[in-house]
């Protein structure tokens, strides 16, 4: 409390509207009722906060006398707001850092798929499948967010998870990051990560040759 002094009301003459505050140094200083900022009358013994000032004749007196508990409460509220503001800034910084990591992960994943296809270890149809599912999944997330805001028919969460499991998890990740959709529900996030694991397991199965011929035949039949 800069420039603030603490003390307690030592004497109060209610009929005359003035009293004296005993400072922490043991000095007594005059104050008038007009300088008491609480919406009540002062009470003897109560702790107060004040500043030193002078009256019209240059005599020392207490100014802006406030209840200590009131000032402490205001300071606590101010500190709480500062902590909340700093927390929000920290969360925003973490969110922005997370955005970069997620984008890097998505680009890196597609980069690995392209590299595998370029070295004939993976069909280009698989790369196209992942790219198409990523775009479709992002679009479905965007549509569901718009529906949530307008109160229209929502896309079932099971559909969103199915798209992720089939290969659209990168699109889902980008949508959760930049659209802020389905990014706060813990249960949804856990299931989403599970769909990523399932998809990675399926991709690994394809890379080991176990399902490559079947998948290529399926994709070619669809094309």
Coordinates of N, CA and C in Angstrom, one line a residue:
X1 N 0.9 -1.2 0.0 CA 0.0 0.0 0.0 C 0.9 1.2 0.0
X2 N 1.2 1.7 -1.2 CA 2.1 2.9 -1.3 C 1.5 4.1 -0.7
X3 N 2.3 4.8 0.1 CA 1.9 6.1 0.7 C 0.7 5.9 1.7
X4 N 0.4 4.7 2.1 CA -0.6 4.4 3.0 C 0.0 4.1 4.4
X5 N -0.7 4.6 5.4 CA -0.3 4.4 6.8 C -1.4 3.5 7.5
X6 N -0.9 2.8 8.5 CA -1.9 2.0 9.2 C -1.9 2.4 10.7
X7 N -3.0 2.2 11.3 CA -3.2 2.6 12.7 C -4.6 2.1 13.2
X8 N -5.0 2.6 14.3 CA -6.3 2.3 14.8 C -6.9 3.5 15.4
X9 N -8.3 3.6 15.4 CA -8.9 4.7 16.0 C -8.8 4.7 17.5
X10 N -8.1 5.7 18.0 CA -7.9 5.7 19.5 C -9.0 6.4 20.2
X11 N -9.5 7.5 19.6 CA -10.6 8.3 20.2 C -11.5 8.8 19.2
X12 N -12.8 8.8 19.5 CA -13.8 9.3 18.5 C -14.9 10.0 19.3
X13 N -15.1 11.3 18.9 CA -16.2 12.1 19.5 C -17.3 12.2 18.4
X14 N -18.3 11.4 18.5 CA -19.3 11.3 17.5 C -20.1 12.6 17.4
X15 N -20.4 13.2 18.5 CA -21.2 14.4 18.5 C -20.5 15.6 17.8
X16 N -19.2 15.6 17.8 CA -18.4 16.6 17.2 C -17.9 16.2 15.8
X17 N -17.9 14.9 15.5 CA -17.6 14.5 14.1 C -16.1 14.4 13.9
X18 N -15.3 14.2 14.9 CA -13.9 14.0 14.7 C -13.3 13.1 15.8
X19 N -12.1 12.7 15.5 CA -11.4 11.8 16.4 C -9.9 11.8 16.2
X20 N -9.3 10.8 16.8 CA -7.8 10.6 16.6 C -7.4 9.2 16.3
X21 N -6.4 9.1 15.4 CA -5.9 7.8 15.1 C -4.5 7.6 15.7
X22 N -4.3 6.4 16.3 CA -3.0 6.2 16.8 C -2.2 5.4 15.7
X23 N -1.1 5.9 15.3 CA -0.3 5.3 14.2 C 0.5 4.2 14.8
X24 N 1.2 3.5 13.9 CA 2.0 2.3 14.3 C 3.2 2.8 15.1
X25 N 3.6 4.1 15.0 CA 4.7 4.6 15.7 C 4.2 5.2 17.1
X26 N 2.9 5.1 17.4 CA 2.4 5.5 18.7 C 2.0 7.0 18.7
X27 N 2.1 7.7 17.5 CA 1.6 9.1 17.5 C 0.1 9.1 17.3
X28 N -0.5 10.2 17.7 CA -1.9 10.5 17.5 C -2.1 11.5 16.4
X29 N -3.0 11.3 15.5 CA -3.2 12.2 14.4 C -4.7 12.4 14.3
X30 N -5.1 13.7 14.1 CA -6.5 14.1 14.0 C -7.1 13.6 12.7
X31 N -8.4 13.3 12.7 CA -9.2 13.1 11.4 C -10.6 13.5 11.6
X32 N -11.2 14.0 10.5 CA -12.6 14.4 10.5 C -13.5 13.4 9.9
X33 N -14.7 13.4 10.2 CA -15.7 12.5 9.7 C -15.8 12.5 8.2
X34 N -15.5 13.7 7.6 CA -15.6 13.8 6.1 C -14.5 13.0 5.4
X35 N -13.4 12.6 6.2 CA -12.3 11.9 5.6 C -12.5 10.3 5.8
X36 N -13.6 10.0 6.6 CA -13.8 8.6 6.8 C -14.7 8.0 5.7
X37 N -14.2 7.1 4.9 CA -14.8 6.7 3.6 C -15.9 5.6 3.8
X38 N -16.0 5.0 4.9 CA -17.0 4.0 5.1 C -18.4 4.6 5.3
X39 N -19.4 3.9 4.9 CA -20.8 4.4 5.0 C -21.4 4.2 6.3
X40 N -20.7 4.5 7.3 CA -21.1 4.4 8.7 C -20.2 5.3 9.6
X41 N -20.5 5.2 10.9 CA -19.7 6.0 11.8 C -18.5 5.3 12.3
X42 N -17.4 5.9 12.5 CA -16.2 5.2 13.0 C -16.4 4.6 14.4
X43 N -15.6 3.6 14.6 CA -15.7 2.9 15.9 C -14.3 2.9 16.6
X44 N -14.2 3.1 17.9 CA -13.0 3.1 18.6 C -12.4 1.7 18.6
X45 N -11.1 1.7 18.3 CA -10.4 0.4 18.2 C -10.2 -0.2 16.9
X46 N -11.0 0.2 15.9 CA -11.0 -0.5 14.6 C -9.7 -0.1 13.9
X47 N -9.1 -1.0 13.2 CA -7.9 -0.7 12.4 C -8.3 0.0 11.1
X48 N -7.4 1.0 10.7 CA -7.7 1.8 9.6 C -6.4 2.0 8.8
X49 N -6.7 2.5 7.5 CA -5.6 2.9 6.7 C -5.8 4.3 6.2
X50 N -4.8 5.1 6.2 CA -5.0 6.5 5.8 C -3.7 7.1 5.2
X51 N -3.8 8.3 4.8 CA -2.6 9.1 4.3 C -2.5 10.3 5.1
X52 N -1.3 10.8 5.2 CA -1.0 12.1 5.9 C -1.4 13.3 5.0
X53 N -2.0 14.3 5.6 CA -2.4 15.5 4.8 C -2.4 16.7 5.8
X54 N -2.9 17.8 5.2 CA -3.0 19.0 6.1 C -4.4 19.6 5.9
X55 N -4.8 20.3 6.9 CA -6.1 21.0 6.8 C -5.8 22.4 6.2
X56 N -6.8 23.3 6.1 CA -6.7 24.6 5.5 C -5.7 25.5 6.2
X57 N -5.4 25.2 7.5 CA -4.5 26.0 8.3 C -3.1 25.4 8.3
X58 N -2.9 24.3 7.6 CA -1.6 23.7 7.5 C -1.3 22.7 8.6
X59 N -2.3 22.3 9.4 CA -2.1 21.4 10.5 C -2.2 19.9 9.9
X60 N -1.3 19.1 10.5 CA -1.3 17.7 10.1 C -2.6 17.0 10.5
X61 N -3.2 16.2 9.5 CA -4.3 15.4 9.8 C -4.4 14.2 8.9
X62 N -5.2 13.2 9.3 CA -5.3 12.0 8.4 C -6.4 12.3 7.3
X63 N -6.0 11.8 6.1 CA -6.8 11.9 5.0 C -7.2 10.5 4.4
X64 N -8.4 10.5 3.8 CA -8.8 9.3 3.1 C -8.7 8.1 4.0
X65 N -9.4 8.2 5.1 CA -9.4 7.1 6.2 C -10.3 6.0 5.7
X66 N -9.7 4.8 5.7 CA -10.5 3.6 5.2 C -10.3 2.5 6.2
X67 N -11.3 1.6 6.2 CA -11.2 0.4 7.0 C -10.1 -0.5 6.5
X68 N -9.3 -1.0 7.4 CA -8.2 -1.9 6.9 C -8.7 -3.1 6.2
X69 N -9.8 -3.7 6.8 CA -10.3 -4.9 6.2 C -10.9 -4.6 4.8
X70 N -11.4 -3.4 4.5 CA -11.9 -3.1 3.2 C -10.8 -2.9 2.2
X71 N -9.7 -2.3 2.6 CA -8.6 -2.1 1.8 C -7.9 -3.5 1.5
X72 N -7.8 -4.3 2.5 CA -7.2 -5.6 2.3 C -8.1 -6.5 1.3
X73 N -9.4 -6.3 1.4 CA -10.3 -7.0 0.5 C -10.1 -6.6 -0.9
X74 N -10.0 -5.2 -1.1 CA -9.8 -4.7 -2.4 C -8.4 -5.1 -3.0
X75 N -7.4 -5.1 -2.2 CA -6.1 -5.6 -2.6 C -6.1 -7.0 -3.0
X76 N -6.9 -7.9 -2.2 CA -7.0 -9.3 -2.6 C -7.7 -9.5 -3.9
X77 N -8.8 -8.7 -4.1 CA -9.5 -8.8 -5.4 C -8.6 -8.4 -6.5
X78 N -7.8 -7.3 -6.3 CA -7.0 -6.8 -7.4 C -5.9 -7.8 -7.7
X79 N -5.3 -8.4 -6.6 CA -4.3 -9.4 -6.9 C -4.9 -10.7 -7.5
X80 N -6.1 -11.0 -7.2 CA -6.8 -12.1 -7.8 C -7.0 -11.9 -9.3
X81 N -7.4 -10.7 -9.7 CA -7.6 -10.3 -11.1 C -6.2 -10.4 -11.8
X82 N -5.2 -9.9 -11.1 CA -3.8 -10.0 -11.8 C -3.4 -11.4 -12.0
X83 N -3.7 -12.3 -11.0 CA -3.3 -13.7 -11.2 C -4.1 -14.3 -12.3
X84 N -5.4 -14.0 -12.4 CA -6.3 -14.5 -13.4 C -5.8 -14.0 -14.8
X85 N -5.4 -12.8 -14.9 CA -5.0 -12.2 -16.1 C -3.7 -12.9 -16.6
X86 N -2.8 -13.1 -15.6 CA -1.5 -13.7 -15.9 C -1.7 -15.2 -16.3
X87 N -2.7 -15.8 -15.6 CA -3.0 -17.2 -15.9 C -3.6 -17.3 -17.3
X88 N -4.4 -16.4 -17.7 CA -5.0 -16.4 -19.1 C -3.9 -16.2 -20.1
X89 N -3.0 -15.3 -19.8 CA -1.9 -15.0 -20.7 C -1.0 -16.3 -20.9
X90 N -0.8 -16.9 -19.7 CA 0.0 -18.2 -19.8 C -0.7 -19.3 -20.6
X91 N -2.0 -19.4 -20.3 CA -2.8 -20.4 -21.1 C -2.8 -20.1 -22.6
X92 N -2.9 -18.8 -22.9 CA -2.9 -18.3 -24.3 C -1.5 -18.7 -25.0
X93 N -0.4 -18.4 -24.2 CA 0.9 -18.7 -24.7 C 1.1 -20.2 -24.9
X94 N 0.6 -21.0 -23.9 CA 0.6 -22.5 -24.1 C -0.2 -23.0 -25.3
X95 N -1.4 -22.3 -25.4 CA -2.3 -22.7 -26.5 C -1.6 -22.4 -27.9
X96 N -1.0 -21.2 -28.0 CA -0.3 -20.9 -29.3 C 0.9 -21.8 -29.5
X97 N 1.6 -22.2 -28.5 CA 2.7 -23.1 -28.6 C 2.2 -24.5 -29.0
X98 N 1.0 -24.9 -28.4 CA 0.4 -26.1 -28.8 C -0.1 -26.1 -30.2
X99 N -0.6 -25.0 -30.7 CA -1.0 -24.9 -32.1 C 0.1 -25.2 -33.0
X100 N 1.3 -24.6 -32.8 CA 2.5 -24.9 -33.6 C 2.9 -26.3 -33.6
X101 N 2.8 -26.9 -32.4 CA 3.2 -28.3 -32.3 C 2.2 -29.2 -33.1
X102 N 1.0 -28.9 -33.0 CA 0.0 -29.7 -33.7 C 0.1 -29.6 -35.2
X103 N 0.3 -28.4 -35.6 CA 0.5 -28.2 -37.1 C 1.7 -28.9 -37.5
X104 N 2.8 -28.8 -36.8 CA 4.0 -29.5 -37.1 C 3.8 -31.0 -37.2
X105 N 3.0 -31.5 -36.2 CA 2.7 -33.0 -36.2 C 1.9 -33.4 -37.4
X106 N 0.9 -32.6 -37.7 CA 0.1 -32.9 -38.9 C 0.9 -32.9 -40.2
X107 N 1.7 -31.8 -40.4 CA 2.5 -31.7 -41.6 C 3.5 -32.8 -41.6
X108 N 4.1 -33.1 -40.5 CA 5.1 -34.2 -40.4 C 4.5 -35.5 -40.8
X109 N 3.3 -35.8 -40.3 CA 2.6 -37.1 -40.6 C 2.4 -37.2 -42.1
X110 N 1.8 -36.1 -42.7 CA 1.6 -36.2 -44.2 C 2.9 -36.3 -44.9
X111 N 3.9 -35.6 -44.4 CA 5.3 -35.7 -45.0 C 5.8 -37.1 -45.0
X112 N 5.6 -37.8 -43.9 CA 6.0 -39.2 -43.8 C 5.3 -40.1 -44.8
X113 N 4.0 -39.9 -44.9 CA 3.2 -40.7 -45.8 C 3.7 -40.4 -47.3
X114 N 3.9 -39.2 -47.6 CA 4.4 -38.9 -49.0 C 5.8 -39.6 -49.2
X115 N 6.7 -39.5 -48.2 CA 8.0 -40.1 -48.3 C 7.9 -41.6 -48.5
X116 N 7.0 -42.3 -47.7 CA 6.8 -43.7 -47.9 C 6.2 -44.1 -49.3
X117 N 5.3 -43.2 -49.8 CA 4.8 -43.5 -51.1 C 5.8 -43.3 -52.2
X118 N 6.7 -42.2 -52.0 CA 7.7 -42.0 -53.0 C 8.8 -43.1 -53.0
X119 N 8.9 -43.8 -51.9 CA 9.9 -44.9 -51.9 C 9.2 -46.2 -52.1
X120 N 8.0 -46.2 -52.6 CA 7.2 -47.4 -53.0 C 6.9 -48.3 -51.8
X121 N 6.9 -47.7 -50.6 CA 6.6 -48.5 -49.4 C 5.1 -48.4 -49.0
X122 N 4.4 -47.5 -49.7 CA 3.0 -47.2 -49.4 C 2.4 -46.7 -50.7
X123 N 1.1 -47.1 -50.9 CA 0.4 -46.7 -52.1 C 0.0 -45.3 -52.0
X124 N 0.1 -44.6 -53.2 CA -0.4 -43.2 -53.2 C -1.8 -43.1 -53.0
X125 N -2.6 -44.2 -53.2 CA -4.0 -44.2 -52.8 C -4.2 -44.0 -51.3
X126 N -3.3 -44.6 -50.6 CA -3.4 -44.4 -49.1 C -3.1 -43.0 -48.7
X127 N -2.2 -42.3 -49.3 CA -1.9 -40.9 -49.1 C -3.1 -40.1 -49.4
X128 N -3.7 -40.4 -50.6 CA -4.9 -39.6 -51.0 C -6.0 -39.9 -50.0
X129 N -6.1 -41.1 -49.5 CA -7.2 -41.4 -48.6 C -7.0 -40.5 -47.3
X130 N -5.8 -40.5 -46.8 CA -5.6 -39.7 -45.6 C -5.8 -38.2 -45.8
X131 N -5.4 -37.7 -47.0 CA -5.6 -36.3 -47.3 C -7.1 -36.0 -47.4
X132 N -7.8 -36.8 -48.1 CA -9.3 -36.6 -48.3 C -10.0 -36.7 -47.0
X133 N -9.7 -37.7 -46.1 CA -10.3 -37.9 -44.8 C -10.0 -36.7 -43.9
X134 N -8.8 -36.2 -44.0 CA -8.4 -35.0 -43.2 C -9.3 -33.8 -43.5
X135 N -9.5 -33.6 -44.8 CA -10.3 -32.4 -45.3 C -11.7 -32.6 -44.9
X136 N -12.2 -33.8 -45.1 CA -13.6 -34.1 -44.8 C -13.9 -34.0 -43.3
X137 N -13.0 -34.5 -42.5 CA -13.2 -34.5 -41.1 C -13.2 -33.0 -40.6
X138 N -12.3 -32.2 -41.1 CA -12.2 -30.8 -40.7 C -13.5 -30.1 -41.1
X139 N -14.0 -30.4 -42.3 CA -15.3 -29.8 -42.7 C -16.5 -30.3 -41.8
X140 N -16.5 -31.5 -41.4 CA -17.6 -32.0 -40.5 C -17.5 -31.3 -39.2
X141 N -16.3 -31.1 -38.6 CA -16.1 -30.4 -37.4 C -16.6 -29.0 -37.5
X142 N -16.2 -28.3 -38.6 CA -16.7 -26.9 -38.8 C -18.2 -26.8 -38.9
X143 N -18.8 -27.8 -39.6 CA -20.2 -27.8 -39.7 C -20.9 -28.0 -38.4
X144 N -20.3 -28.9 -37.6 CA -20.9 -29.2 -36.2 C -20.8 -28.0 -35.3
X145 N -19.6 -27.3 -35.4 CA -19.5 -26.1 -34.6 C -20.5 -25.0 -35.0
X146 N -20.7 -24.9 -36.3 CA -21.7 -23.9 -36.7 C -23.1 -24.3 -36.2
X147 N -23.4 -25.6 -36.3 CA -24.7 -26.1 -35.8 C -24.9 -25.9 -34.3
X148 N -23.8 -26.0 -33.6 CA -23.8 -25.8 -32.1 C -24.1 -24.3 -31.8
X149 N -23.6 -23.5 -32.6 CA -23.8 -22.0 -32.4 C -25.2 -21.6 -32.8
X150 N -25.8 -22.2 -33.8 CA -27.1 -21.8 -34.3 C -28.2 -22.7 -33.8
X151 N -27.9 -23.7 -33.1 CA -28.9 -24.6 -32.5 C -29.5 -25.6 -33.5
X152 N -28.8 -25.8 -34.6 CA -29.2 -26.8 -35.6 C -28.9 -28.2 -35.2
X153 N -29.2 -29.1 -36.1 CA -28.9 -30.6 -35.9 C -27.4 -30.8 -35.8
X154 N -27.0 -31.5 -34.8 CA -25.6 -31.8 -34.5 C -25.1 -33.1 -35.1
X155 N -23.8 -33.1 -35.4 CA -23.2 -34.4 -35.9 C -22.9 -35.2 -34.6
X156 N -23.3 -36.5 -34.6 CA -23.0 -37.3 -33.4 C -21.5 -37.5 -33.2
X157 N -21.1 -37.5 -31.9 CA -19.7 -37.6 -31.6 C -19.1 -38.9 -32.2
X158 N -20.0 -40.0 -32.2 CA -19.5 -41.2 -32.8 C -19.0 -41.1 -34.2
X159 N -19.7 -40.2 -35.0 CA -19.3 -40.0 -36.4 C -18.0 -39.3 -36.4
X160 N -17.8 -38.3 -35.6 CA -16.5 -37.6 -35.5 C -15.4 -38.6 -35.2
X161 N -15.6 -39.5 -34.2 CA -14.6 -40.4 -33.8 C -14.3 -41.5 -34.9
X162 N -15.4 -41.9 -35.6 CA -15.2 -42.8 -36.7 C -14.3 -42.2 -37.8
X163 N -14.6 -40.9 -38.2 CA -13.8 -40.3 -39.2 C -12.3 -40.2 -38.8
X164 N -12.1 -40.0 -37.5 CA -10.7 -39.9 -37.0 C -10.0 -41.3 -37.1
X165 N -10.8 -42.3 -36.7 CA -10.2 -43.7 -36.7 C -9.9 -44.1 -38.1
X166 N -10.7 -43.6 -39.1 CA -10.5 -44.1 -40.5 C -9.4 -43.3 -41.1
X167 N -8.8 -42.3 -40.5 CA -7.7 -41.6 -41.0 C -7.8 -40.1 -41.0
X168 N -8.9 -39.5 -40.5 CA -9.1 -38.1 -40.5 C -8.7 -37.4 -39.3
X169 N -7.9 -38.1 -38.5 CA -7.5 -37.5 -37.2 C -6.7 -36.2 -37.2
X170 N -5.9 -36.1 -38.3 CA -5.2 -34.8 -38.5 C -6.1 -33.7 -38.7
X171 N -7.1 -33.9 -39.5 CA -8.2 -32.8 -39.7 C -8.9 -32.5 -38.5
X172 N -9.2 -33.6 -37.7 CA -9.9 -33.4 -36.4 C -9.0 -32.6 -35.4
X173 N -7.7 -32.9 -35.4 CA -6.7 -32.2 -34.5 C -6.7 -30.7 -34.9
X174 N -6.6 -30.4 -36.2 CA -6.5 -29.0 -36.7 C -7.8 -28.3 -36.3
X175 N -9.0 -29.0 -36.5 CA -10.3 -28.3 -36.2 C -10.4 -28.1 -34.7
X176 N -9.9 -29.0 -33.8 CA -10.0 -28.8 -32.4 C -9.1 -27.6 -32.0
X177 N -8.0 -27.5 -32.7 CA -7.0 -26.4 -32.3 C -7.4 -25.1 -32.8
X178 N -7.8 -24.9 -34.1 CA -8.1 -23.6 -34.6 C -9.6 -23.2 -34.6
X179 N -10.5 -24.2 -34.5 CA -11.9 -23.9 -34.3 C -12.3 -23.9 -32.9
X180 N -11.4 -24.5 -32.0 CA -11.8 -24.6 -30.6 C -13.0 -25.5 -30.4
X181 N -13.2 -26.4 -31.3 CA -14.4 -27.3 -31.2 C -14.0 -28.6 -30.6
X182 N -14.8 -29.1 -29.6 CA -14.5 -30.4 -29.0 C -13.1 -30.5 -28.3
X183 N -12.6 -29.3 -27.9 CA -11.3 -29.3 -27.4 C -11.2 -29.2 -25.9
X184 N -12.4 -29.1 -25.2 CA -12.4 -28.9 -23.8 C -13.0 -30.1 -23.0
X185 N -13.7 -31.0 -23.7 CA -14.4 -32.1 -23.1 C -13.3 -33.3 -22.9
X186 N -13.0 -33.6 -21.6 CA -12.0 -34.6 -21.4 C -12.4 -36.0 -22.0
X187 N -13.6 -36.4 -21.8 CA -14.1 -37.7 -22.3 C -13.9 -37.8 -23.9
X188 N -14.2 -36.7 -24.5 CA -14.1 -36.7 -26.0 C -12.6 -36.7 -26.4
X189 N -11.8 -36.0 -25.7 CA -10.4 -36.0 -26.0 C -9.7 -37.3 -25.8
X190 N -10.1 -38.0 -24.7 CA -9.6 -39.4 -24.5 C -9.9 -40.3 -25.6
X191 N -11.2 -40.3 -26.0 CA -11.7 -41.1 -27.1 C -11.0 -40.8 -28.4
X192 N -10.8 -39.5 -28.6 CA -10.1 -39.0 -29.8 C -8.7 -39.6 -29.9
X193 N -7.9 -39.5 -28.8 CA -6.6 -40.1 -28.8 C -6.6 -41.6 -29.0
X194 N -7.6 -42.2 -28.5 CA -7.8 -43.7 -28.8 C -8.0 -43.9 -30.3
X195 N -8.7 -43.1 -31.0 CA -8.9 -43.3 -32.4 C -7.6 -43.1 -33.2
X196 N -6.8 -42.2 -32.7 CA -5.5 -42.0 -33.3 C -4.6 -43.3 -33.2
X197 N -4.6 -43.8 -32.0 CA -3.9 -45.1 -31.7 C -4.4 -46.2 -32.6
X198 N -5.7 -46.3 -32.7 CA -6.3 -47.3 -33.6 C -5.9 -47.1 -35.0
X199 N -5.9 -45.9 -35.5 CA -5.6 -45.6 -36.9 C -4.1 -45.9 -37.1
X200 N -3.2 -45.5 -36.2 CA -1.8 -45.8 -36.3 C -1.5 -47.3 -36.3
X201 N -2.3 -48.0 -35.5 CA -2.1 -49.5 -35.5 C -2.5 -50.1 -36.9
X202 N -3.6 -49.5 -37.5 CA -4.0 -50.0 -38.8 C -3.0 -49.6 -39.9
X203 N -2.4 -48.4 -39.8 CA -1.4 -48.0 -40.7 C -0.2 -48.9 -40.6
X204 N 0.2 -49.2 -39.4 CA 1.3 -50.1 -39.2 C 1.1 -51.5 -39.8
X205 N -0.2 -52.0 -39.6 CA -0.5 -53.2 -40.2 C -0.4 -53.2 -41.7
X206 N -0.8 -52.1 -42.3 CA -0.7 -52.0 -43.8 C 0.8 -51.9 -44.2
X207 N 1.6 -51.2 -43.5 CA 3.0 -51.1 -43.8 C 3.8 -52.4 -43.7
X208 N 3.3 -53.2 -42.8 CA 4.0 -54.5 -42.7 C 3.5 -55.5 -43.7
X209 N 2.5 -55.1 -44.5 CA 2.1 -55.9 -45.6 C 0.9 -56.8 -45.3
X210 N 0.4 -56.7 -44.1 CA -0.7 -57.5 -43.7 C -2.0 -57.1 -44.4
X211 N -2.2 -55.9 -44.6 CA -3.5 -55.5 -45.2 C -3.3 -54.6 -46.4
X212 N -2.1 -54.5 -46.9 CA -1.9 -53.6 -48.1 C -2.7 -54.0 -49.3
X213 N -2.6 -55.3 -49.6 CA -3.3 -55.8 -50.8 C -4.8 -55.6 -50.7
X214 N -5.4 -55.9 -49.5 CA -6.8 -55.7 -49.3 C -7.2 -54.2 -49.4
X215 N -6.4 -53.3 -48.8 CA -6.7 -51.9 -48.8 C -6.6 -51.3 -50.2
X216 N -5.6 -51.7 -51.0 CA -5.4 -51.3 -52.3 C -6.6 -51.7 -53.2
X217 N -7.0 -52.9 -53.0 CA -8.2 -53.4 -53.7 C -9.4 -52.7 -53.4
X218 N -9.6 -52.4 -52.1 CA -10.8 -51.6 -51.6 C -10.8 -50.2 -52.2
X219 N -9.6 -49.5 -52.1 CA -9.5 -48.2 -52.7 C -9.7 -48.1 -54.2
X220 N -9.1 -49.1 -54.9 CA -9.3 -49.1 -56.3 C -10.7 -49.4 -56.7
X221 N -11.4 -50.2 -55.9 CA -12.9 -50.4 -56.2 C -13.7 -49.2 -56.0
X222 N -13.3 -48.4 -55.0 CA -14.0 -47.1 -54.8 C -13.7 -46.1 -55.8
X223 N -12.5 -46.1 -56.4 CA -12.1 -45.2 -57.4 C -12.6 -45.6 -58.8

